[in-house]
C-alpha cells in the first residue's frame, strides 16, 4: 500500500526520494508525487500511474533542494490521478503533507473546513490534514504544535509526514495506530524518513522506529521524539543487519524469482545459531522469552495471520500439536479480531507476519492483549510493530522480501514453527532426547533439500506452458500438505490471475469432484508422508473422471509416475518438513506461468505487499 519517503540533509532530495520510492514500488500503488523545498518555496510534482511517469515529468520540469517528501499512493478516497496523488499542499502553499491511512471522519472535517472558506483541490481524505495544519499555523502556532492540534482531530490510523516552508530546518512525522510504520534513518548530518526499511537501507542502517502516538521532528543533525501529548520519548536506535544489496534484483528478471532462489540461504539463516548441537541438540529461541514454567502452563495456542502467513500457521498447528501436545487453533486475523475469542493468561496468541505491519494482524494482537493472552510473533521485518508489541518473537531472518507474492517468507516460518514446536515439547517434557535429536537431525537437512528443489526449475519450465492458458486449476493436499494446496493455489491466482482453488483432498467427494473433467488441471500434492496412500487414491479418482493430473511426488515414486500426466519430483523429505520442499516447485510453477503470460509478477494488479488498511 502507500509508501512514504522523506529527506533532510545535503544530498539532492529529489534523487534520494525518487530512489526510495522506487524501492517501495513493491508495496503496490497507482500514483506518485514528490514535494521539495526549492528556493524557499515548496515545489510539487505528481503523476498518475507508475513512478516512471513521475520521473518523466521531473525530467521535463525538474525540481531540486535539500529537503523534501514523497509518496506512492494506493487509492482509497478518489480515483488514482495526479490531483489526488500526494503530497497535498495547503492553500497558502506553505505546508505540504504525505499520509498513509484513512481519515475516518474526513467528511465532517471537510465540511467544517469548507465552511471556513477552504477550497478543496482533491477528492482525498488526506487533504483535510494539510488544511488543518495551515489553520493552526496561520493563527500563530509553530509547525510542531499545529501538527499536534491537527492530529488530535483525526479519527483512524495514520502515518504522516509534514514539511513547511515557514520552518525549513525540519520535517515532522507522526504515527497513530497501525496504518503502517514510520522509520527514521540517521545519517551523517542527514535524516531519512520512510514507511519501510528498503527505502533507506542504501543510505543508512541506523534506524529508529516510531511507536503509535509518537511524533518526531527530524532536523539535519538531530532527532527529537515526543508522545502526541508532548512527553519526551527516550528512543532506541537499531542497527539493521539487512544487506542493502539484498533489496536489489541482481541477475534475476523479477524479485519473486530471486526470492524463490534465495530459499536455501534464508532457511540456513533462520536455523543458524538456534540449534545447539553441543548441548544435546536443543533449540534456542532467546527472543521468545519462554521459560519452562510458562511452557508448562500454556493451555492453548492460537495462531493468527493473513494469506500466506496463515497457511504457514496451518502447518504450524500440526507441528505444535504433534510435537508438544498443546491444542492449537489457526485463525485468520480479520476474523479473530471480531469473534470475541476465548483466551486468557494461559493462552498464547502467535501472530505470523512477514511485514509485521498488516493492519488486521496487529488489530488481532491488540484484541488478544486486551484479553490477557501472552503475545508472540514470527516476523521478518526487524523492528516492525508485530515484533515490538509481542512479549516474545522469532525473526524469520529472510532479508527483505520485495515481490508481492510471498515465497521465502513462507518457508522460513515453517521452519521457525518446527523449531518452536521442538522447544515447547522439550520444555514441557513431551519430547524425549532421542526424538528431539532425530527432529534436529532432520532440520539440518532442510536447506540442502530446498536447494535441490530449486535446482530443478528446468522441469517446471516444461510443465508451465501446458498450464499457461488454463482458466481454472485445482490444488489438492492432505494433512501437513493440505496448506501446501492452499498456498500453491494462492500463488497461482495472485500472480497469473488464473482461477485456482486449494482443497483438502478428502473433501473432494463432498462436492468439488463435480468440477473434474478434461479441462480442469489438478495439482495433487502427494509426497511420501503419512497421508500418501490417501493422496494416491485421490489421483486415481481424478484420472477416472478424465482429470489431467500434475502430481508433486517424492523422487523415485513409480506408482505415481504411472498414473499422473506430469510429475514434479521433490527430494524425499522428513514428513514434518515436507511442506518446505513441496511448495518450492509450486512457487516456481506459478512464477513461470505468470512470466509466460507476460504479467507484472512483482506487482500483481490490485495487490499490495503490506496491507495496512482493514
Ligand atoms: C500472498 C501474500 C499475502 C500475505 C498477507 C499477510 O503471497 O503475500 O497473502 O501473506 O497479506 O502479509 P504479512 O505476512 O506481511 O502479514
Coordinates of C-alpha atoms and ligand atoms in Angstrom, one line a residue:
X1 CA 0.0 0.0 0.0
X2 CA 1.1 3.6 0.1
X3 CA 4.8 4.4 0.6
X4 CA 6.4 7.4 2.2
X5 CA 9.9 8.8 1.8
X6 CA 11.4 12.0 3.3
X7 CA 14.8 13.5 3.4
X8 CA 16.7 16.4 5.0
X9 CA 20.4 16.8 4.5
X10 CA 22.9 17.9 1.9
X11 CA 22.2 15.5 -0.9
X12 CA 19.7 16.2 -3.7
X13 CA 16.4 15.4 -2.0
X14 CA 14.7 14.7 -5.4
X15 CA 17.1 11.9 -6.2
X16 CA 17.0 10.4 -2.7
X17 CA 13.2 10.5 -2.6
X18 CA 12.8 9.0 -6.1
X19 CA 15.3 6.2 -5.2
X20 CA 13.4 5.5 -2.0
X21 CA 10.0 5.5 -3.8
X22 CA 11.5 3.1 -6.4
X23 CA 12.4 0.7 -3.6
X24 CA 8.8 0.9 -2.3
X25 CA 7.2 0.2 -5.6
X26 CA 6.6 -3.4 -4.5
X27 CA 4.1 -2.2 -1.9
X28 CA 1.6 -1.5 -4.7
X29 CA 0.5 2.0 -5.8
X30 CA -1.3 3.8 -8.6
X31 CA 0.1 7.3 -8.5
X32 CA 3.1 9.1 -7.1
X33 CA 4.3 12.5 -6.1
X34 CA 7.1 14.5 -4.6
X35 CA 7.5 17.9 -2.9
X36 CA 10.8 19.6 -2.5
X37 CA 11.7 22.9 -0.8
X38 CA 13.4 24.9 -3.7
X39 CA 14.5 28.5 -3.2
X40 CA 12.4 28.7 -0.1
X41 CA 9.2 27.6 -1.8
X42 CA 7.5 24.2 -1.9
X43 CA 7.6 22.8 -5.4
X44 CA 5.4 19.7 -6.2
X45 CA 5.3 17.2 -9.0
X46 CA 2.6 14.5 -9.1
X47 CA 1.5 12.0 -11.7
X48 CA -0.9 9.1 -12.1
X49 CA 0.4 5.6 -12.8
X50 CA 3.8 4.2 -12.3
X51 CA 6.8 6.1 -10.9
X52 CA 8.4 6.3 -14.4
X53 CA 5.6 8.8 -15.3
X54 CA 6.6 11.0 -12.4
X55 CA 10.3 10.7 -13.3
X56 CA 9.5 11.8 -16.9
X57 CA 7.6 14.8 -15.5
X58 CA 10.5 15.7 -13.4
X59 CA 12.9 15.4 -16.4
X60 CA 10.7 17.9 -18.2
X61 CA 10.2 20.1 -15.2
X62 CA 13.0 19.5 -12.8
X63 CA 13.0 20.4 -9.1
X64 CA 15.8 20.2 -6.6
X65 CA 16.5 21.0 -3.0
X66 CA 17.9 19.6 0.2
X67 CA 14.7 18.8 2.0
X68 CA 11.6 17.0 0.6
X69 CA 9.0 14.4 0.9
X70 CA 7.5 11.8 -1.5
X71 CA 4.7 9.3 -1.7
X72 CA 3.3 6.4 -3.7
X73 CA -0.4 6.3 -3.3
X74 CA -2.7 3.3 -3.4
X75 CA -6.1 4.9 -3.9
X76 CA -8.8 4.7 -1.3
X77 CA -10.7 8.0 -1.5
X78 CA -10.8 9.4 -5.0
X79 CA -9.5 7.9 -8.3
X80 CA -5.8 7.4 -9.0
X81 CA -4.9 10.7 -10.7
X82 CA -2.4 13.5 -10.5
X83 CA -4.7 15.7 -8.5
X84 CA -5.4 13.0 -5.9
X85 CA -1.8 11.9 -5.6
X86 CA 0.2 13.1 -2.6
X87 CA 1.8 15.4 -1.5
X88 CA -1.1 17.7 -0.8
X89 CA -0.4 21.4 -0.4
X90 CA -2.1 24.0 1.8
X91 CA -3.9 27.0 0.2
X92 CA -1.0 29.3 1.1
X93 CA 1.4 26.8 -0.5
X94 CA 3.4 26.8 2.8
X95 CA 2.6 23.4 4.1
X96 CA 2.7 20.0 2.4
X97 CA 1.7 16.6 3.6
X98 CA 2.0 12.9 2.7
X99 CA -0.1 10.3 4.5
X100 CA -0.7 6.6 4.9
X101 CA -4.0 5.5 6.4
X102 CA -7.6 6.7 6.3
X103 CA -9.1 9.8 7.9
X104 CA -12.3 8.2 9.0
X105 CA -14.0 11.5 9.9
X106 CA -12.8 13.3 6.8
X107 CA -16.4 14.2 5.6
X108 CA -17.1 16.0 8.8
X109 CA -13.7 17.8 8.8
X110 CA -14.1 18.7 5.1
X111 CA -17.5 20.3 5.8
X112 CA -16.1 22.2 8.7
X113 CA -13.1 23.5 6.7
X114 CA -15.3 24.3 3.7
X115 CA -17.5 26.4 5.9
X116 CA -14.3 28.3 6.9
X117 CA -13.7 29.0 3.2
X118 CA -11.2 26.3 2.4
X119 CA -11.4 25.2 -1.3
X120 CA -10.5 21.6 -1.8
X121 CA -8.5 20.6 -4.8
X122 CA -8.6 16.8 -4.5
X123 CA -11.1 14.0 -3.6
X124 CA -8.8 12.6 -0.9
X125 CA -9.3 12.3 2.8
X126 CA -5.7 13.4 3.3
X127 CA -6.2 16.9 2.1
X128 CA -8.1 17.8 5.3
X129 CA -4.9 17.3 7.2
X130 CA -2.9 19.9 5.4
X131 CA -5.7 22.5 5.7
X132 CA -6.0 21.8 9.5
X133 CA -2.3 22.3 10.0
X134 CA -2.5 25.5 7.9
X135 CA -5.4 26.6 10.1
X136 CA -3.3 26.4 13.2
X137 CA -0.1 27.8 11.6
X138 CA -1.9 30.9 10.5
X139 CA -3.1 31.6 14.0
X140 CA 0.5 31.8 15.1
X141 CA 1.4 28.4 16.4
X142 CA 4.6 26.7 15.2
X143 CA 4.6 23.7 12.9
X144 CA 5.0 21.1 15.6
X145 CA 2.1 22.4 17.7
X146 CA -0.1 23.0 14.6
X147 CA 0.6 19.3 13.6
X148 CA -0.2 18.1 17.1
X149 CA -3.5 20.0 17.1
X150 CA -4.5 18.8 13.6
X151 CA -3.7 15.2 14.5
X152 CA -5.9 15.4 17.6
X153 CA -8.9 15.9 15.4
X154 CA -8.3 12.9 13.2
X155 CA -10.0 9.6 13.6
X156 CA -8.4 6.4 12.3
X157 CA -4.8 5.1 12.0
X158 CA -2.2 7.3 10.3
X159 CA 1.4 7.7 9.3
X160 CA 2.1 11.3 8.4
X161 CA 5.0 13.4 7.2
X162 CA 4.8 17.2 7.0
X163 CA 7.0 19.9 5.7
X164 CA 6.6 23.7 5.8
X165 CA 8.5 26.4 4.0
X166 CA 8.0 28.6 7.1
X167 CA 10.3 26.3 9.1
X168 CA 12.7 24.9 6.5
X169 CA 15.0 23.3 9.1
X170 CA 12.8 20.3 9.9
X171 CA 10.4 17.5 8.8
X172 CA 7.7 16.5 11.2
X173 CA 6.3 12.9 11.2
X174 CA 3.8 11.1 13.4
X175 CA 2.3 7.6 13.7
X176 CA -1.1 6.9 15.1
X177 CA -2.3 3.3 15.3
X178 CA -1.4 0.7 12.6
X179 CA -1.5 2.4 9.2
X180 CA 2.0 1.1 8.5
X181 CA 5.3 2.0 10.1
X182 CA 7.3 5.2 10.2
X183 CA 11.1 4.6 10.3
X184 CA 13.7 7.3 10.7
X185 CA 17.1 6.6 9.3
X186 CA 20.0 8.5 10.9
X187 CA 22.8 9.5 8.5
X188 CA 25.8 11.8 8.8
X189 CA 24.2 15.2 9.2
X190 CA 21.1 14.0 7.4
X191 CA 17.9 12.2 8.2
X192 CA 15.8 9.9 6.2
X193 CA 12.1 9.1 6.8
X194 CA 10.2 6.2 5.3
X195 CA 7.3 3.9 5.7
X196 CA 9.6 0.9 5.1
X197 CA 13.2 0.0 5.6
X198 CA 14.1 -0.8 2.0
X199 CA 13.6 2.8 1.0
X200 CA 16.5 4.0 3.1
X201 CA 18.8 1.0 3.6
X202 CA 21.0 2.2 0.7
X203 CA 21.9 5.3 2.8
X204 CA 21.9 4.2 6.4
X205 CA 21.4 1.2 8.6
X206 CA 21.0 3.2 11.8
X207 CA 17.2 3.5 12.4
X208 CA 14.6 4.4 14.9
X209 CA 11.0 3.1 14.7
X210 CA 8.2 5.4 15.7
X211 CA 5.6 3.9 18.0
X212 CA 1.9 4.7 17.8
X213 CA 1.0 8.1 19.2
X214 CA 4.6 9.4 18.8
X215 CA 5.7 12.5 16.8
X216 CA 9.2 13.0 15.6
X217 CA 10.9 16.2 14.5
X218 CA 13.8 15.4 12.2
X219 CA 16.5 18.1 11.8
X220 CA 19.5 17.6 9.7
X221 CA 21.6 16.8 12.7
X222 CA 19.2 15.7 15.4
X223 CA 16.1 13.9 16.1
X224 CA 13.5 14.8 18.7
X225 CA 10.7 12.4 19.6
X226 CA 7.7 13.1 21.9
X227 CA 4.4 11.5 22.5
X228 CA 1.4 13.2 20.9
X229 CA 0.6 14.7 24.3
X230 CA 4.1 16.3 24.5
X231 CA 6.0 13.9 26.8
X232 CA 9.7 13.4 25.7
X233 CA 10.5 9.9 24.5
X234 CA 13.8 8.2 25.1
X235 CA 14.1 6.3 21.9
X236 CA 16.2 3.3 20.9
X237 CA 18.4 3.3 17.8
X238 CA 18.6 -0.1 16.0
X239 CA 21.3 -1.2 13.7
X240 CA 19.7 -3.1 10.8
X241 CA 21.7 -6.0 9.6
X242 CA 19.9 -6.4 6.2
X243 CA 22.3 -6.0 3.4
X244 CA 21.2 -3.2 1.1
X245 CA 22.1 -5.3 -1.9
X246 CA 19.6 -7.9 -0.8
X247 CA 16.9 -5.4 -1.8
X248 CA 18.1 -5.4 -5.4
X249 CA 17.1 -7.7 -8.2
X250 CA 20.6 -8.5 -9.4
X251 CA 20.7 -11.0 -12.3
X252 CA 17.1 -12.1 -11.9
X253 CA 14.1 -10.9 -14.0
X254 CA 11.9 -10.4 -11.0
X255 CA 12.2 -10.1 -7.2
X256 CA 9.9 -13.1 -6.9
X257 CA 12.3 -15.3 -8.9
X258 CA 15.2 -14.1 -6.9
X259 CA 13.4 -14.7 -3.6
X260 CA 12.4 -18.2 -4.6
X261 CA 16.1 -18.9 -5.4
X262 CA 17.2 -17.5 -2.1
X263 CA 15.4 -20.1 0.0
X264 CA 18.3 -22.5 0.7
X265 CA 20.1 -19.5 2.1
X266 CA 17.2 -18.0 4.0
X267 CA 16.5 -21.4 5.6
X268 CA 20.1 -21.7 6.6
X269 CA 19.9 -18.2 8.2
X270 CA 16.7 -19.0 10.1
X271 CA 18.3 -22.1 11.6
X272 CA 21.7 -20.5 12.2
X273 CA 22.5 -20.1 15.9
X274 CA 19.2 -21.6 17.0
X275 CA 20.2 -25.2 17.2
X276 CA 22.7 -26.1 19.8
X277 CA 24.3 -29.4 18.7
X278 CA 26.8 -29.4 21.5
X279 CA 24.2 -29.0 24.2
X280 CA 22.1 -32.1 23.5
X281 CA 20.6 -31.0 20.2
X282 CA 18.4 -28.3 21.7
X283 CA 16.6 -25.4 20.1
X284 CA 17.4 -21.8 21.3
X285 CA 14.9 -19.0 20.6
X286 CA 16.1 -16.4 23.1
X287 CA 13.9 -13.6 21.8
X288 CA 10.8 -15.6 22.7
X289 CA 11.5 -15.2 26.4
X290 CA 9.9 -18.6 27.0
X291 CA 10.5 -20.2 30.4
X292 CA 9.9 -23.8 31.4
X293 CA 7.4 -22.7 33.9
X294 CA 5.3 -20.8 31.3
X295 CA 5.7 -23.6 28.7
X296 CA 4.1 -26.0 31.1
X297 CA 1.3 -23.6 31.9
X298 CA 0.2 -22.9 28.3
X299 CA -3.3 -24.3 27.7
X300 CA -3.7 -23.4 24.1
X301 CA -2.0 -21.5 21.2
X302 CA -4.0 -19.5 18.7
X303 CA -2.1 -18.7 15.6
X304 CA -3.3 -15.5 13.8
X305 CA -2.2 -14.4 10.4
X306 CA -3.4 -13.5 6.9
X307 CA -2.9 -15.0 3.5
X308 CA 0.3 -16.9 3.0
X309 CA 1.3 -16.4 6.7
X310 CA -2.0 -18.1 7.7
X311 CA -1.1 -21.1 5.5
X312 CA 2.2 -21.4 7.4
X313 CA 0.2 -21.2 10.6
X314 CA -1.9 -24.3 9.4
X315 CA 1.3 -26.3 9.1
X316 CA 2.4 -25.0 12.5
X317 CA -0.8 -26.3 14.1
X318 CA 0.1 -29.8 13.0
X319 CA 3.7 -29.5 14.1
X320 CA 3.0 -28.0 17.5
X321 CA 0.1 -30.4 18.3
X322 CA 2.2 -33.4 17.3
X323 CA 5.4 -32.5 19.0
X324 CA 4.4 -30.6 22.0
X325 CA 0.8 -31.8 22.6
X326 CA -0.7 -28.3 23.0
X327 CA -4.0 -27.7 21.3
X328 CA -3.6 -25.1 18.5
X329 CA -6.2 -23.1 16.7
X330 CA -5.5 -21.2 13.5
X331 CA -7.5 -18.1 12.8
X332 CA -7.5 -15.6 10.0
X333 CA -6.6 -12.3 11.8
X334 CA -9.5 -10.4 10.3
X335 CA -11.9 -13.0 11.7
X336 CA -10.2 -13.4 15.1
X337 CA -10.5 -9.7 15.9
X338 CA -14.3 -9.7 15.7
X339 CA -15.2 -13.1 17.1
X340 CA -14.8 -12.4 20.8
X341 CA -12.2 -15.2 21.1
X342 CA -11.8 -17.2 24.3
X343 CA -8.3 -16.6 25.5
X344 CA -6.9 -16.0 29.0
X345 CA -3.5 -15.5 30.6
X346 CA -2.5 -19.1 30.0
X347 CA -3.2 -18.8 26.2
X348 CA -0.6 -17.8 23.7
X349 CA -1.6 -15.8 20.7
X350 CA 1.1 -16.2 18.0
X351 CA 1.0 -13.8 15.1
X352 CA 2.8 -14.6 11.9
X353 CA 3.6 -11.7 9.6
X354 CA 6.3 -11.1 7.0
X355 CA 5.8 -7.3 7.2
X356 CA 4.8 -7.1 10.8
X357 CA 2.6 -4.3 9.8
X358 CA -0.6 -6.0 8.5
X359 CA -3.5 -4.0 10.0
X360 CA -5.7 -7.0 10.6
X361 CA -2.9 -9.0 12.3
X362 CA -1.9 -6.0 14.5
X363 CA -5.6 -5.4 15.5
X364 CA -6.0 -9.1 16.3
X365 CA -2.8 -8.9 18.5
X366 CA -4.3 -5.9 20.3
X367 CA -7.5 -7.8 20.9
X368 CA -5.5 -10.7 22.3
X369 CA -3.6 -8.3 24.5
X370 CA -6.8 -6.8 25.9
X371 CA -7.9 -10.3 26.8
X372 CA -4.7 -11.0 28.7
X373 CA -3.1 -13.6 26.4
X374 CA 0.7 -13.8 26.0
X375 CA 1.7 -12.5 22.6
X376 CA 4.3 -14.0 20.4
X377 CA 5.2 -13.1 16.8
X378 CA 7.1 -14.6 13.9
X379 CA 8.1 -11.7 11.8
X380 CA 10.5 -10.8 9.0
X381 CA 10.8 -7.1 9.2
X382 CA 13.1 -6.2 12.0
X383 CA 11.6 -3.5 14.3
X384 CA 8.1 -3.9 12.8
X385 CA 5.1 -3.3 15.1
X386 CA 4.3 -7.0 15.4
X387 CA 7.8 -7.6 16.6
X388 CA 7.8 -4.7 19.1
X389 CA 4.3 -5.3 20.5
X390 CA 4.8 -9.0 21.2
X391 CA 6.1 -10.4 24.5
X392 CA 8.5 -12.6 22.5
X393 CA 9.3 -13.0 18.9
X394 CA 11.1 -15.2 16.3
X395 CA 12.8 -13.4 13.5
X396 CA 12.4 -15.1 10.1
X397 CA 15.9 -14.0 9.1
X398 CA 14.9 -13.8 5.4
X399 CA 16.2 -10.4 4.5
X400 CA 13.9 -8.1 2.6
X401 CA 11.1 -9.7 0.6
X402 CA 10.1 -7.4 -2.2
X403 CA 8.0 -9.5 -4.5
X404 CA 4.3 -9.1 -3.6
X405 CA 3.8 -12.8 -3.7
X406 CA 5.4 -14.2 -0.6
X407 CA 7.8 -17.1 -1.1
X408 CA 10.9 -17.1 1.2
X409 CA 8.7 -15.6 4.0
X410 CA 6.5 -18.7 3.7
X411 CA 9.2 -21.4 4.0
X412 CA 11.1 -19.6 6.8
X413 CA 8.2 -19.6 9.3
X414 CA 7.5 -23.3 8.5
X415 CA 11.0 -24.0 9.9
X416 CA 10.5 -21.5 12.8
X417 CA 7.3 -23.2 13.8
X418 CA 9.1 -26.6 13.6
X419 CA 11.8 -25.2 16.0
X420 CA 9.2 -23.7 18.2
X421 CA 7.3 -27.0 18.5
X422 CA 10.6 -28.7 19.5
X423 CA 11.4 -26.1 22.1
X424 CA 8.0 -26.2 23.7
X425 CA 8.0 -30.0 23.5
X426 CA 11.4 -30.1 25.2
X427 CA 10.3 -27.7 28.0
X428 CA 7.1 -29.5 28.6
X429 CA 8.7 -32.9 28.5
X430 CA 6.6 -34.3 25.7
X431 CA 9.8 -35.0 23.7
X432 CA 12.4 -37.4 24.8
X433 CA 16.1 -36.9 23.9
X434 CA 16.1 -39.4 21.1
X435 CA 13.1 -38.0 19.4
X436 CA 14.5 -34.5 19.8
X437 CA 17.8 -35.5 18.3
X438 CA 16.1 -37.0 15.3
X439 CA 14.0 -33.9 14.7
X440 CA 17.0 -31.7 14.9
X441 CA 19.0 -34.0 12.5
X442 CA 16.1 -33.8 10.1
X443 CA 16.0 -30.0 10.5
X444 CA 19.7 -29.7 9.5
X445 CA 18.9 -31.3 6.1
X446 CA 16.3 -28.8 5.0
X447 CA 18.5 -26.0 3.5
X448 CA 20.1 -28.6 1.2
X449 CA 16.7 -30.2 0.3
X450 CA 15.3 -26.8 -0.5
X451 CA 18.4 -26.1 -2.7
X452 CA 17.8 -29.4 -4.6
X453 CA 14.2 -28.3 -5.3
X454 CA 15.3 -25.0 -6.7
X455 CA 17.9 -26.7 -9.0
X456 CA 15.0 -28.5 -10.7
X457 CA 13.4 -25.4 -12.2
X458 CA 14.0 -26.7 -15.7
X459 CA 11.5 -29.5 -15.1
X460 CA 8.9 -26.9 -14.0
X461 CA 9.6 -24.8 -17.1
X462 CA 8.5 -27.7 -19.2
X463 CA 5.1 -28.0 -17.4
X464 CA 4.4 -24.3 -17.2
X465 CA 3.5 -23.9 -20.9
X466 CA 0.9 -26.6 -20.5
X467 CA -0.9 -24.7 -17.9
X468 CA -0.4 -21.1 -19.0
X469 CA -3.7 -21.0 -20.9
X470 CA -5.9 -22.8 -18.5
X471 CA -8.8 -20.9 -16.9
X472 CA -9.0 -22.9 -13.7
X473 CA -6.8 -25.2 -11.6
X474 CA -7.5 -27.3 -8.6
X475 CA -4.8 -28.0 -5.9
X476 CA -5.4 -31.0 -3.6
X477 CA -3.5 -31.9 -0.4
X478 CA -4.0 -33.6 2.9
X479 CA -2.6 -33.5 6.4
X480 CA 0.5 -31.5 6.7
X481 CA 0.4 -30.8 2.9
X482 CA -3.2 -29.5 2.9
X483 CA -1.9 -26.0 3.5
X484 CA 0.5 -26.6 0.6
X485 CA -2.6 -26.9 -1.7
X486 CA -4.0 -23.6 -0.4
X487 CA -0.7 -21.9 -0.8
X488 CA 0.1 -23.3 -4.2
X489 CA -3.4 -22.1 -5.4
X490 CA -2.9 -18.7 -3.8
X491 CA 0.5 -18.3 -5.6
X492 CA -1.0 -19.2 -8.9
X493 CA -4.1 -17.0 -8.7
X494 CA -2.4 -13.9 -7.3
X495 CA 0.3 -13.5 -10.0
X496 CA -1.2 -15.3 -13.0
X497 CA -4.9 -14.4 -12.5
X498 CA -5.8 -18.0 -13.2
X499 CA -8.7 -19.1 -11.0
X500 CA -7.2 -21.6 -8.6
X501 CA -8.7 -23.4 -5.6
X502 CA -6.9 -25.2 -2.9
X503 CA -8.9 -28.0 -1.3
X504 CA -8.4 -30.7 1.3
X505 CA -8.4 -33.8 -0.8
X506 CA -10.7 -35.8 1.5
X507 CA -13.4 -33.2 0.8
X508 CA -13.5 -33.7 -2.9
X509 CA -16.2 -36.3 -2.8
X510 CA -18.4 -33.9 -0.9
X511 CA -18.8 -31.5 -3.8
X512 CA -15.8 -30.3 -5.8
X513 CA -15.4 -33.6 -7.6
X514 CA -18.3 -32.4 -9.8
X515 CA -15.8 -29.9 -11.4
X516 CA -13.4 -32.5 -12.7
X517 CA -13.3 -33.0 -16.4
X518 CA -10.5 -32.9 -19.1
X519 CA -10.4 -29.1 -18.9
X520 CA -9.6 -29.0 -15.2
X521 CA -5.9 -29.5 -14.4
X522 CA -5.5 -30.9 -10.9
X523 CA -2.3 -30.4 -8.9
X524 CA -2.1 -33.2 -6.4
X525 CA 0.5 -32.9 -3.6
X526 CA 1.5 -36.5 -2.8
X527 CA 5.0 -36.8 -1.3
X528 CA 5.8 -39.8 0.9
X529 CA 4.2 -38.5 4.1
X530 CA 1.6 -40.2 6.4
X531 CA -1.2 -39.2 4.0
X532 CA 0.5 -40.7 0.9
X533 CA -1.9 -43.6 0.3
X534 CA -5.0 -41.4 0.6
X535 CA -3.5 -39.0 -1.9
X536 CA -2.7 -41.8 -4.3
X537 CA -6.3 -42.9 -4.4
X538 CA -7.2 -39.3 -5.0
X539 CA -5.1 -39.3 -8.1
X540 CA -6.9 -42.4 -9.3
X541 CA -10.3 -40.9 -8.6
X542 CA -9.4 -37.8 -10.6
X543 CA -8.0 -39.9 -13.5
X544 CA -11.2 -42.0 -13.6
X545 CA -13.0 -38.7 -14.4
X546 CA -10.6 -37.7 -17.2
X547 CA -8.9 -35.1 -15.0
X548 CA -5.4 -34.0 -16.0
X549 CA -3.2 -34.7 -13.0
X550 CA 0.1 -32.9 -12.2
X551 CA 1.5 -34.7 -9.2
X552 CA 4.1 -33.4 -6.7
X553 CA 5.8 -36.6 -5.7
X554 CA 8.9 -37.9 -4.0
X555 CA 11.8 -39.0 -6.1
X556 CA 11.5 -42.5 -7.5
X557 CA 7.8 -42.9 -6.9
X558 CA 6.9 -45.1 -9.9
X559 CA 3.4 -45.8 -8.8
X560 CA 2.6 -42.1 -9.2
X561 CA 4.6 -41.6 -12.4
X562 CA 2.5 -44.4 -13.9
X563 CA -0.9 -42.7 -13.3
X564 CA -0.2 -38.9 -13.3
X565 CA 0.0 -36.9 -16.5
X566 CA 3.0 -34.9 -15.3
X567 CA 5.2 -35.4 -12.2
X568 CA 7.0 -32.7 -10.3
X569 CA 9.7 -34.5 -8.4
X570 CA 10.8 -33.4 -5.0
X571 CA 13.6 -35.0 -2.9
X572 CA 12.4 -37.3 -0.2
X573 CA 12.0 -35.1 2.9
X574 CA 11.2 -35.9 6.6
X575 CA 7.4 -35.5 6.6
X576 CA 7.1 -32.8 9.1
X577 CA 9.3 -30.6 6.9
X578 CA 7.9 -31.8 3.6
X579 CA 5.7 -28.6 3.2
X580 CA 9.0 -26.8 2.5
X581 CA 10.0 -29.0 -0.4
X582 CA 6.5 -29.4 -1.8
X583 CA 5.8 -25.6 -2.0
X584 CA 9.0 -24.6 -3.7
X585 CA 8.1 -26.2 -7.1
X586 CA 4.6 -24.7 -6.8
X587 CA 6.1 -21.3 -6.3
X588 CA 8.3 -21.8 -9.4
X589 CA 5.3 -23.1 -11.3
X590 CA 3.2 -20.0 -10.5
X591 CA 6.1 -17.8 -11.3
X592 CA 6.9 -19.4 -14.7
X593 CA 3.2 -19.4 -15.7
X594 CA 2.8 -15.7 -14.9
X595 CA 6.1 -14.8 -16.6
X596 CA 5.0 -16.8 -19.7
X597 CA 1.7 -14.8 -19.6
X598 CA 3.8 -11.6 -19.6
X599 CA 2.4 -10.3 -16.4
X600 CA 3.8 -7.9 -13.8
X601 CA 4.9 -10.7 -11.4
X602 CA 6.3 -8.5 -8.7
X603 CA 3.4 -6.1 -8.6
X604 CA 0.2 -8.0 -9.5
X605 CA -2.9 -5.9 -10.1
X606 CA -4.9 -4.7 -7.1
X607 CA -2.4 -6.2 -4.6
X608 CA -0.1 -4.6 -2.1
X609 CA 2.8 -6.0 -0.2
X610 CA 1.9 -4.6 3.1
X611 CA -1.8 -4.4 3.8
X612 CA -2.0 -1.6 6.2
X613 CA -5.8 -0.9 5.9
X614 CA -8.5 -3.2 7.2
Ligands
LIG1 C1 0.5 -13.8 -0.7 C2 0.8 -12.7 0.3 C3 -0.2 -12.3 1.3 C4 0.4 -12.0 2.7 C5 -0.6 -11.4 3.6 C6 0.0 -11.2 5.0 O1 1.5 -14.1 -1.4 O2 1.9 -12.3 0.3 O3 -1.3 -13.2 1.4 O4 0.9 -13.3 3.1 O5 -1.0 -10.2 3.1 O6 1.1 -10.4 5.0 P1 2.1 -10.3 6.2 O7 2.8 -11.6 6.3 O8 3.0 -9.2 5.9 O9 1.3 -10.1 7.4

